């Protein structure tokens, strides 16, 4: 083998791309050629030095969040009201026209201008859900062990979310996360069904007596809302509604059994 | 949306790393990645399975070169893709008093990063994809849209260029 051919194989060898025949041929050459043998060592050292010292830049969180928002915007049908710039303009326009009406007629109340509080909550929950997926920040405490996840929330929140692993029923617990909803920290429990993540947001129940579960869909995600005791729950997932309902029944049944 | 998340989101660091090295600054890298991701999102139906990372990096790389053509055209000098240059020429090792490995020991992190940054983009990207992202020749060939033989010869030349630039570097020479 010529030295020039050996040099070519040395590159492939370092990159783990040399087949057995090439390996054998190279070994035979290196046994005879001190110069090429030295070259191999040098190349290995360069390879290691680059791996050790070259910078690997990671995507900044701001970029991840910008992308999440941009993608959410891009995939939203144009007719749905949104928090995009166009949506904001529309809200401003409505607000302005209503303000005018209020000025003209003092009997009109201003609150009609505000988007329904529930709508805003739903928008926010879906955004939180999307962000948790896009920003690769599904969990703060990643554990399938309910006895790890539950105590993690102690001292971080003024409510104690029920945490049950539902792996046996096909909904393994992935972990927990602190999230923000309506400017307050809330618990987000993360489950998975096949490859579909489910975020369960746990909020204080301010809606009075237990309500039957409600479902809706928003931006391609399904949401289920139910309450038990002084807690209110929102499950958000790309799972189909039937499966999400199965999950909700299991979750709620376990909670009822616990206390 | 769901499909896009599964395909593209896991490779955002690789995408940003490539763009950051090619644009050489954080701000432009963010813009390029964002633009590339939105294009990928739009053309997600064109993805027919296979290596998701290679697919997204192909798009990111194209965006990077579009950006370079617009903003750093002088960097895009053509490099001939034959292996005439990389052919084994007597390496200057024998003439250098320092053995190469001794010399390499003096190469610190920031100098190494400067040397890589100084490579022409076609050499820089292949070093990044192979040494930092640890992609296979096959994946690199897909991303660069060239045959594997070209990947091998270009990588060899990029490495040779990098090593020569270190030998010529003042720190290496003064020692």
Short mmCIF file of C-alpha atoms in Angstrom, two decimals:
data_model
loop_
_atom_site.label_atom_id
_atom_site.label_comp_id
_atom_site.label_asym_id
_atom_site.label_seq_id
_atom_site.Cartn_x
_atom_site.Cartn_y
_atom_site.Cartn_z
CA UNK A 1 0.00 0.00 0.00
CA UNK A 2 1.14 3.49 -0.84
CA UNK A 3 1.50 6.00 1.96
CA UNK A 4 -1.08 8.25 0.22
CA UNK A 5 -3.64 5.45 0.37
CA UNK A 6 -2.77 4.76 4.01
CA UNK A 7 -3.36 8.42 4.89
CA UNK A 8 -6.80 8.22 3.38
CA UNK A 9 -7.63 5.13 5.39
CA UNK A 10 -6.29 6.70 8.58
CA UNK A 11 -8.96 9.38 8.32
CA UNK A 12 -11.70 6.77 7.93
CA UNK A 13 -10.22 4.74 10.76
CA UNK A 14 -10.38 7.69 13.15
CA UNK A 15 -13.96 8.34 12.15
CA UNK A 16 -14.95 4.73 12.74
CA UNK A 17 -15.80 4.31 9.07
CA UNK A 18 -13.19 1.76 8.04
CA UNK A 19 -14.41 -1.71 7.11
CA UNK A 20 -12.63 -4.90 8.16
CA UNK A 21 -10.71 -5.27 4.90
CA UNK A 22 -9.47 -1.68 5.10
CA UNK A 23 -8.57 -2.18 8.74
CA UNK A 24 -6.43 -5.22 7.90
CA UNK A 25 -4.72 -3.54 4.96
CA UNK A 26 -3.97 -0.46 7.03
CA UNK A 27 -2.60 -2.52 9.92
CA UNK A 28 -0.24 -4.29 7.50
CA UNK A 29 1.04 -0.98 6.19
CA UNK A 30 1.44 0.58 9.64
CA UNK A 31 3.54 -2.37 10.77
CA UNK A 32 6.07 -1.43 8.10
CA UNK A 33 5.79 2.33 7.96
CA UNK A 34 6.80 4.24 11.08
CA UNK A 35 5.96 7.53 9.42
CA UNK A 36 2.32 6.57 8.80
CA UNK A 37 2.05 4.99 12.25
CA UNK A 38 3.13 8.29 13.74
CA UNK A 39 0.65 10.11 11.54
CA UNK A 40 -2.15 7.94 12.91
CA UNK A 41 -1.23 8.84 16.49
CA UNK A 42 -1.11 12.53 15.60
CA UNK A 43 -4.47 12.40 13.91
CA UNK A 44 -5.98 10.62 16.87
CA UNK A 45 -4.65 13.31 19.15
CA UNK A 46 -6.07 16.06 16.99
CA UNK A 47 -9.39 14.28 16.88
CA UNK A 48 -9.42 14.05 20.68
CA UNK A 49 -8.29 17.67 21.10
CA UNK A 50 -11.09 18.99 18.91
CA UNK A 51 -13.68 16.86 20.64
CA UNK A 52 -12.43 18.09 24.00
CA UNK A 53 -12.04 21.77 23.21
CA UNK A 54 -14.26 22.84 20.35
CA UNK A 55 -17.32 24.76 21.44
CA UNK A 56 -20.72 23.17 21.09
CA UNK A 57 -23.25 25.94 21.18
CA UNK A 58 -26.71 25.10 22.46
CA UNK A 59 -29.92 26.74 21.35
CA UNK A 60 -30.81 29.59 23.74
CA UNK A 61 -34.12 29.26 25.58
CA UNK A 62 -35.27 32.52 24.04
CA UNK A 63 -34.93 30.97 20.59
CA UNK A 64 -36.84 27.87 21.64
CA UNK A 65 -39.63 30.01 22.98
CA UNK A 66 -39.71 32.26 19.95
CA UNK A 67 -39.96 29.18 17.75
CA UNK A 68 -42.71 27.66 19.85
CA UNK A 69 -44.71 30.85 19.51
CA UNK A 70 -43.98 31.21 15.79
CA UNK A 71 -44.96 27.63 15.05
CA UNK A 72 -48.10 27.90 17.16
CA UNK A 73 -48.96 31.03 15.20
CA UNK A 74 -48.22 29.46 11.85
CA UNK A 75 -50.36 26.44 12.48
CA UNK A 76 -53.34 28.30 13.85
CA UNK A 77 -56.09 28.74 11.26
CA UNK A 78 -56.30 32.42 10.34
CA UNK A 79 -59.97 32.69 11.31
CA UNK A 80 -59.47 31.84 14.99
CA UNK A 81 -58.90 34.77 17.26
CA UNK A 82 -55.36 34.71 18.49
CA UNK A 83 -52.84 36.50 20.55
CA UNK A 84 -50.81 37.13 17.43
CA UNK A 85 -50.27 40.68 16.31
CA UNK A 86 -53.42 40.57 14.22
CA UNK A 87 -55.38 39.30 17.20
CA UNK A 88 -53.99 42.01 19.42
CA UNK A 89 -54.96 44.61 16.88
CA UNK A 90 -58.44 43.23 16.75
CA UNK A 91 -58.71 43.32 20.52
CA UNK A 92 -57.41 46.87 20.57
CA UNK A 93 -59.90 47.83 17.90
CA UNK A 94 -62.75 46.26 19.85
CA UNK A 95 -61.54 47.85 23.06
CA UNK A 96 -61.31 51.22 21.37
CA UNK A 97 -64.78 51.02 19.87
CA UNK A 98 -66.25 49.88 23.16
CA UNK A 99 -64.44 52.58 25.05
CA UNK A 100 -66.06 55.04 22.69
CA UNK A 101 -69.40 53.45 23.39
CA UNK A 102 -68.75 53.69 27.13
CA UNK A 103 -67.95 57.33 26.79
CA UNK A 104 -71.11 57.88 24.81
CA UNK A 105 -73.31 55.84 27.06
CA UNK A 106 -72.29 55.49 30.66
CA UNK A 107 -74.74 52.66 31.18
CA UNK A 108 -72.47 50.29 29.26
CA UNK A 109 -70.12 48.32 31.39
CA UNK A 110 -66.52 47.91 30.36
CA UNK A 111 -66.13 44.26 31.13
CA UNK A 112 -67.84 43.14 27.97
CA UNK A 113 -64.68 44.10 26.16
CA UNK A 114 -62.53 41.60 27.96
CA UNK A 115 -62.14 38.17 26.46
CA UNK A 116 -63.90 35.59 28.54
CA UNK A 117 -61.69 34.66 31.49
CA UNK A 118 -62.08 30.96 30.76
CA UNK A 119 -61.03 31.47 27.15
CA UNK A 120 -57.90 33.18 28.31
CA UNK A 121 -57.19 30.41 30.78
CA UNK A 122 -57.58 27.80 28.04
CA UNK A 123 -55.29 29.73 25.71
CA UNK A 124 -52.75 29.98 28.47
CA UNK A 125 -52.92 26.28 29.34
CA UNK A 126 -52.43 25.29 25.72
CA UNK A 127 -49.52 27.69 25.39
CA UNK A 128 -47.96 26.25 28.55
CA UNK A 129 -48.46 22.78 27.17
CA UNK A 130 -46.84 23.65 23.84
CA UNK A 131 -43.98 25.46 25.53
CA UNK A 132 -43.31 22.49 27.78
CA UNK A 133 -42.88 20.35 24.67
CA UNK A 134 -40.96 22.79 22.53
CA UNK A 135 -38.58 24.08 25.13
CA UNK A 136 -37.65 20.56 26.11
CA UNK A 137 -38.71 21.44 29.59
CA UNK A 138 -41.39 18.91 30.26
CA UNK A 139 -40.35 18.26 33.82
CA UNK A 140 -38.51 19.90 36.71
CA UNK A 141 -38.52 16.65 38.59
CA UNK A 142 -38.28 13.70 36.25
CA UNK A 143 -39.42 10.56 37.97
CA UNK A 144 -41.93 7.84 37.52
CA UNK A 145 -42.01 7.45 41.29
CA UNK A 146 -44.99 9.19 42.83
CA UNK A 147 -43.16 9.25 46.17
CA UNK A 148 -40.47 11.42 44.59
CA UNK A 149 -42.75 13.71 42.63
CA UNK A 150 -45.31 14.43 45.33
CA UNK A 151 -42.90 15.68 48.01
CA UNK A 152 -41.08 17.74 45.41
CA UNK A 153 -44.06 20.10 45.30
CA UNK A 154 -44.02 20.60 49.08
CA UNK A 155 -42.77 24.05 49.91
CA UNK A 156 -43.01 25.10 46.30
CA UNK A 157 -46.78 25.40 46.20
CA UNK A 158 -49.58 26.07 48.65
CA UNK A 159 -51.54 23.12 47.32
CA UNK A 160 -50.69 19.44 47.37
CA UNK A 161 -51.42 17.84 44.01
CA UNK A 162 -52.39 14.17 44.05
CA UNK A 163 -49.68 12.15 42.35
CA UNK A 164 -50.33 8.58 41.29
CA UNK A 165 -48.36 6.60 38.81
CA UNK A 166 -50.81 5.08 36.36
CA UNK A 167 -48.25 2.98 34.49
CA UNK A 168 -50.18 -0.22 35.11
CA UNK A 169 -53.13 1.35 33.28
CA UNK A 170 -50.98 2.55 30.38
CA UNK A 171 -50.35 6.10 31.58
CA UNK A 172 -46.92 6.17 33.20
CA UNK A 173 -45.98 9.17 35.28
CA UNK A 174 -43.08 11.08 33.74
CA UNK A 175 -42.56 13.76 36.35
CA UNK A 176 -43.69 17.12 37.63
CA UNK A 177 -43.06 20.74 36.87
CA UNK A 178 -43.87 24.16 38.23
CA UNK A 179 -45.72 26.22 35.69
CA UNK A 180 -47.42 29.57 35.67
CA UNK A 181 -51.09 30.03 35.00
CA UNK A 182 -52.87 33.29 35.59
CA UNK A 183 -49.65 34.69 37.03
CA UNK A 184 -49.57 32.09 39.76
CA UNK A 185 -47.36 29.05 40.16
CA UNK A 186 -49.30 25.84 39.66
CA UNK A 187 -48.41 22.17 39.59
CA UNK A 188 -48.08 20.45 36.24
CA UNK A 189 -48.03 16.66 36.39
CA UNK A 190 -46.70 14.97 33.33
CA UNK A 191 -47.92 11.62 32.11
CA UNK A 192 -47.39 9.80 28.89
CA UNK A 193 -49.53 7.49 26.83
CA UNK A 194 -47.55 5.82 24.04
CA UNK A 195 -45.66 8.82 22.68
CA UNK A 196 -48.25 11.39 23.71
CA UNK A 197 -47.40 13.59 26.66
CA UNK A 198 -50.23 14.68 28.93
CA UNK A 199 -49.93 17.75 31.11
CA UNK A 200 -52.26 17.86 34.10
CA UNK A 201 -52.39 21.35 35.54
CA UNK A 202 -53.53 21.47 39.15
CA UNK A 203 -55.06 24.74 40.34
CA UNK A 204 -57.08 25.76 43.38
CA UNK A 205 -60.78 25.22 42.77
CA UNK A 206 -62.49 28.54 42.91
CA UNK A 207 -65.51 27.39 40.95
CA UNK A 208 -67.54 26.17 43.89
CA UNK A 209 -69.13 22.71 43.92
CA UNK A 210 -67.77 19.85 41.86
CA UNK A 211 -68.59 20.17 38.22
CA UNK A 212 -68.80 17.38 35.69
CA UNK A 213 -65.81 17.21 33.42
CA UNK A 214 -65.84 19.49 30.42
CA UNK A 215 -63.95 18.96 27.25
CA UNK A 216 -62.86 21.26 24.49
CA UNK A 217 -60.27 21.40 21.85
CA UNK A 218 -57.97 24.22 21.02
CA UNK A 219 -55.22 24.52 18.42
CA UNK A 220 -55.38 20.79 17.81
CA UNK A 221 -55.05 19.84 21.46
CA UNK A 222 -57.74 18.31 23.61
CA UNK A 223 -58.47 19.67 27.04
CA UNK A 224 -60.46 18.17 29.87
CA UNK A 225 -61.46 20.11 32.92
CA UNK A 226 -62.80 18.70 36.16
CA UNK A 227 -62.73 19.45 39.85
CA UNK A 228 -62.53 17.44 43.02
CA UNK A 229 -62.64 18.96 46.48
CA UNK A 230 -60.69 22.17 46.56
CA UNK A 231 -58.65 21.35 43.47
CA UNK A 232 -59.35 22.05 39.82
CA UNK A 233 -57.71 20.03 37.07
CA UNK A 234 -56.97 20.67 33.43
CA UNK A 235 -55.54 17.86 31.32
CA UNK A 236 -54.00 18.99 28.02
CA UNK A 237 -52.76 16.58 25.39
CA UNK A 238 -52.64 15.75 21.74
CA UNK A 239 -54.19 12.44 22.72
CA UNK A 240 -57.62 11.77 21.25
CA UNK A 241 -60.52 12.71 23.45
CA UNK A 242 -61.65 9.14 24.21
CA UNK A 243 -58.23 8.19 25.55
CA UNK A 244 -57.90 11.43 27.42
CA UNK A 245 -61.24 10.69 29.06
CA UNK A 246 -59.97 7.23 30.04
CA UNK A 247 -56.99 8.89 31.60
CA UNK A 248 -59.16 11.40 33.44
CA UNK A 249 -61.40 8.66 34.85
CA UNK A 250 -58.38 6.71 36.13
CA UNK A 251 -56.78 9.78 37.59
CA UNK A 252 -59.96 10.89 39.31
CA UNK A 253 -60.81 7.39 40.55
CA UNK A 254 -57.37 7.06 42.17
CA UNK A 255 -57.75 10.41 43.79
CA UNK A 256 -61.20 9.58 45.12
CA UNK A 257 -59.87 6.29 46.49
CA UNK A 258 -56.99 8.08 48.19
CA UNK A 259 -59.09 10.41 50.12
CA UNK B 1 -47.54 20.27 14.77
CA UNK B 2 -47.09 17.05 16.68
CA UNK B 3 -45.11 15.49 13.88
CA UNK B 4 -43.00 18.59 13.53
CA UNK B 5 -42.24 18.58 17.24
CA UNK B 6 -41.17 14.96 17.14
CA UNK B 7 -38.97 15.48 14.11
CA UNK B 8 -37.40 18.87 14.51
CA UNK B 9 -37.36 19.85 18.16
CA UNK B 10 -34.87 17.22 19.38
CA UNK B 11 -32.27 18.56 16.92
CA UNK B 12 -32.50 22.20 17.78
CA UNK B 13 -29.12 22.22 19.52
CA UNK B 14 -27.42 20.60 16.54
CA UNK B 15 -29.14 23.11 14.25
CA UNK B 16 -28.09 26.05 16.37
CA UNK B 17 -24.54 24.78 16.75
CA UNK B 18 -24.13 24.52 12.98
CA UNK B 19 -25.66 27.94 12.38
CA UNK B 20 -23.61 29.50 15.16
CA UNK B 21 -20.38 28.18 13.67
CA UNK B 22 -21.29 29.21 10.14
CA UNK B 23 -22.55 32.71 10.96
CA UNK B 24 -20.02 33.14 13.75
CA UNK B 25 -22.39 35.04 15.95
CA UNK B 26 -25.26 34.25 18.22
CA UNK B 27 -27.78 36.74 16.97
CA UNK B 28 -27.60 35.81 13.30
CA UNK B 29 -27.53 32.12 14.19
CA UNK B 30 -30.85 32.54 16.02
CA UNK B 31 -32.41 34.27 13.04
CA UNK B 32 -31.15 31.68 10.59
CA UNK B 33 -32.36 28.77 12.72
CA UNK B 34 -35.73 30.37 13.22
CA UNK B 35 -36.15 30.94 9.51
CA UNK B 36 -34.99 27.40 8.71
CA UNK B 37 -37.35 25.89 11.29
CA UNK B 38 -40.31 27.77 9.94
CA UNK B 39 -39.44 26.56 6.45
CA UNK B 40 -39.09 23.02 7.77
CA UNK B 41 -42.45 23.39 9.46
CA UNK B 42 -44.02 24.52 6.21
CA UNK B 43 -42.45 21.68 4.25
CA UNK B 44 -42.90 18.98 6.84
CA UNK B 45 -44.92 16.95 4.34
CA UNK B 46 -41.77 16.68 2.24
CA UNK B 47 -40.14 14.68 4.99
CA UNK B 48 -40.54 11.06 4.04
CA UNK B 49 -39.12 9.37 7.09
CA UNK B 50 -35.47 8.49 7.46
CA UNK B 51 -32.86 10.44 9.34
CA UNK B 52 -34.72 13.36 10.93
CA UNK B 53 -31.56 15.08 12.09
CA UNK B 54 -30.04 14.96 8.61
CA UNK B 55 -33.30 16.28 7.15
CA UNK B 56 -33.52 19.29 9.46
CA UNK B 57 -29.78 20.01 9.24
CA UNK B 58 -29.98 20.01 5.43
CA UNK B 59 -32.56 22.79 5.65
CA UNK B 60 -30.60 24.69 8.30
CA UNK B 61 -27.42 24.41 6.28
CA UNK B 62 -29.10 25.75 3.15
CA UNK B 63 -30.41 28.70 5.15
CA UNK B 64 -26.90 29.30 6.48
CA UNK B 65 -25.41 29.40 3.02
CA UNK B 66 -28.15 31.69 1.79
CA UNK B 67 -27.31 33.95 4.71
CA UNK B 68 -23.58 33.74 3.94
CA UNK B 69 -24.15 34.56 0.27
CA UNK B 70 -26.10 37.62 1.29
CA UNK B 71 -23.98 38.80 4.19
CA UNK B 72 -20.50 37.31 3.85
CA UNK B 73 -20.09 36.65 0.13
CA UNK B 74 -16.32 37.03 0.31
CA UNK B 75 -16.16 33.97 2.54
CA UNK B 76 -17.69 31.77 -0.10
CA UNK B 77 -14.66 31.22 -2.24
CA UNK B 78 -15.04 28.01 -4.16
CA UNK B 79 -12.93 25.08 -3.11
CA UNK B 80 -12.10 22.48 -5.69
CA UNK B 81 -13.38 19.09 -4.67
CA UNK B 82 -10.60 16.92 -5.94
CA UNK B 83 -8.17 15.28 -3.67
CA UNK B 84 -5.10 16.54 -5.49
CA UNK B 85 -4.19 18.81 -2.60
CA UNK B 86 -4.70 16.37 0.16
CA UNK B 87 -2.47 13.80 -1.43
CA UNK B 88 0.27 12.80 0.89
CA UNK B 89 2.89 15.44 0.60
CA UNK B 90 5.90 15.22 2.87
CA UNK B 91 4.37 16.70 6.01
CA UNK B 92 6.61 19.33 7.53
CA UNK B 93 6.80 17.32 10.77
CA UNK B 94 10.27 16.16 9.99
CA UNK B 95 11.54 19.70 9.55
CA UNK B 96 9.87 21.04 12.66
CA UNK B 97 11.97 20.72 15.78
CA UNK B 98 8.81 20.02 17.78
CA UNK B 99 7.09 16.75 17.21
CA UNK B 100 3.49 17.34 16.24
CA UNK B 101 2.09 15.94 19.47
CA UNK B 102 4.24 18.24 21.56
CA UNK B 103 3.01 21.14 19.47
CA UNK B 104 -0.59 20.09 19.86
CA UNK B 105 -0.26 20.16 23.63
CA UNK B 106 0.22 23.91 23.48
CA UNK B 107 -3.02 24.41 21.57
CA UNK B 108 -5.49 25.90 24.03
CA UNK B 109 -9.24 25.93 23.75
CA UNK B 110 -9.75 29.48 22.54
CA UNK B 111 -7.02 29.24 19.91
CA UNK B 112 -8.50 26.02 18.59
CA UNK B 113 -11.91 27.64 18.29
CA UNK B 114 -10.36 30.61 16.50
CA UNK B 115 -8.62 28.31 14.06
CA UNK B 116 -11.84 26.46 13.27
CA UNK B 117 -13.67 29.76 12.83
CA UNK B 118 -11.02 30.88 10.38
CA UNK B 119 -11.60 27.91 8.06
CA UNK B 120 -13.64 28.57 4.91
CA UNK B 121 -17.31 27.66 5.54
CA UNK B 122 -17.19 24.46 3.49
CA UNK B 123 -14.30 23.20 5.60
CA UNK B 124 -15.64 24.61 8.84
CA UNK B 125 -19.02 22.93 8.56
CA UNK B 126 -17.58 19.51 7.83
CA UNK B 127 -15.31 19.70 10.90
CA UNK B 128 -18.31 20.72 13.02
CA UNK B 129 -20.56 17.99 11.68
CA UNK B 130 -17.95 15.26 12.07
CA UNK B 131 -15.99 16.22 15.18
CA UNK B 132 -18.60 17.99 17.27
CA UNK B 133 -21.91 16.56 16.09
CA UNK B 134 -20.27 13.19 15.46
CA UNK B 135 -22.28 12.47 12.35
CA UNK B 136 -21.41 9.60 10.05
CA UNK B 137 -20.04 10.13 6.54
CA UNK B 138 -23.40 9.03 5.19
CA UNK B 139 -25.31 11.62 7.22
CA UNK B 140 -22.84 14.35 6.29
CA UNK B 141 -23.14 13.40 2.62
CA UNK B 142 -26.90 13.79 2.92
CA UNK B 143 -26.69 17.19 4.61
CA UNK B 144 -24.04 18.56 2.24
CA UNK B 145 -25.80 16.98 -0.73
CA UNK B 146 -22.57 15.50 -2.08
CA UNK B 147 -21.28 11.92 -2.56
CA UNK B 148 -19.53 10.17 0.35
CA UNK B 149 -16.22 10.28 -1.53
CA UNK B 150 -16.42 14.06 -1.51
CA UNK B 151 -17.14 14.04 2.22
CA UNK B 152 -13.99 12.00 2.79
CA UNK B 153 -11.70 14.13 0.67
CA UNK B 154 -13.14 17.41 1.91
CA UNK B 155 -12.84 16.31 5.52
CA UNK B 156 -9.23 15.28 4.97
CA UNK B 157 -8.46 18.65 3.43
CA UNK B 158 -10.26 20.52 6.20
CA UNK B 159 -8.24 18.67 8.80
CA UNK B 160 -5.03 19.28 6.94
CA UNK B 161 -5.86 22.96 6.61
CA UNK B 162 -6.65 23.24 10.31
CA UNK B 163 -3.44 21.52 11.35
CA UNK B 164 -1.34 23.66 9.02
CA UNK B 165 -2.94 26.81 10.35
CA UNK B 166 -1.88 25.77 13.82
CA UNK B 167 1.70 25.12 12.74
CA UNK B 168 1.80 28.61 11.28
CA UNK B 169 0.16 30.19 14.32
CA UNK B 170 2.42 32.56 16.32
CA UNK B 171 1.86 30.67 19.56
CA UNK B 172 2.92 27.41 17.95
CA UNK B 173 5.95 28.98 16.35
CA UNK B 174 7.20 30.81 19.41
CA UNK B 175 6.44 27.89 21.67
#
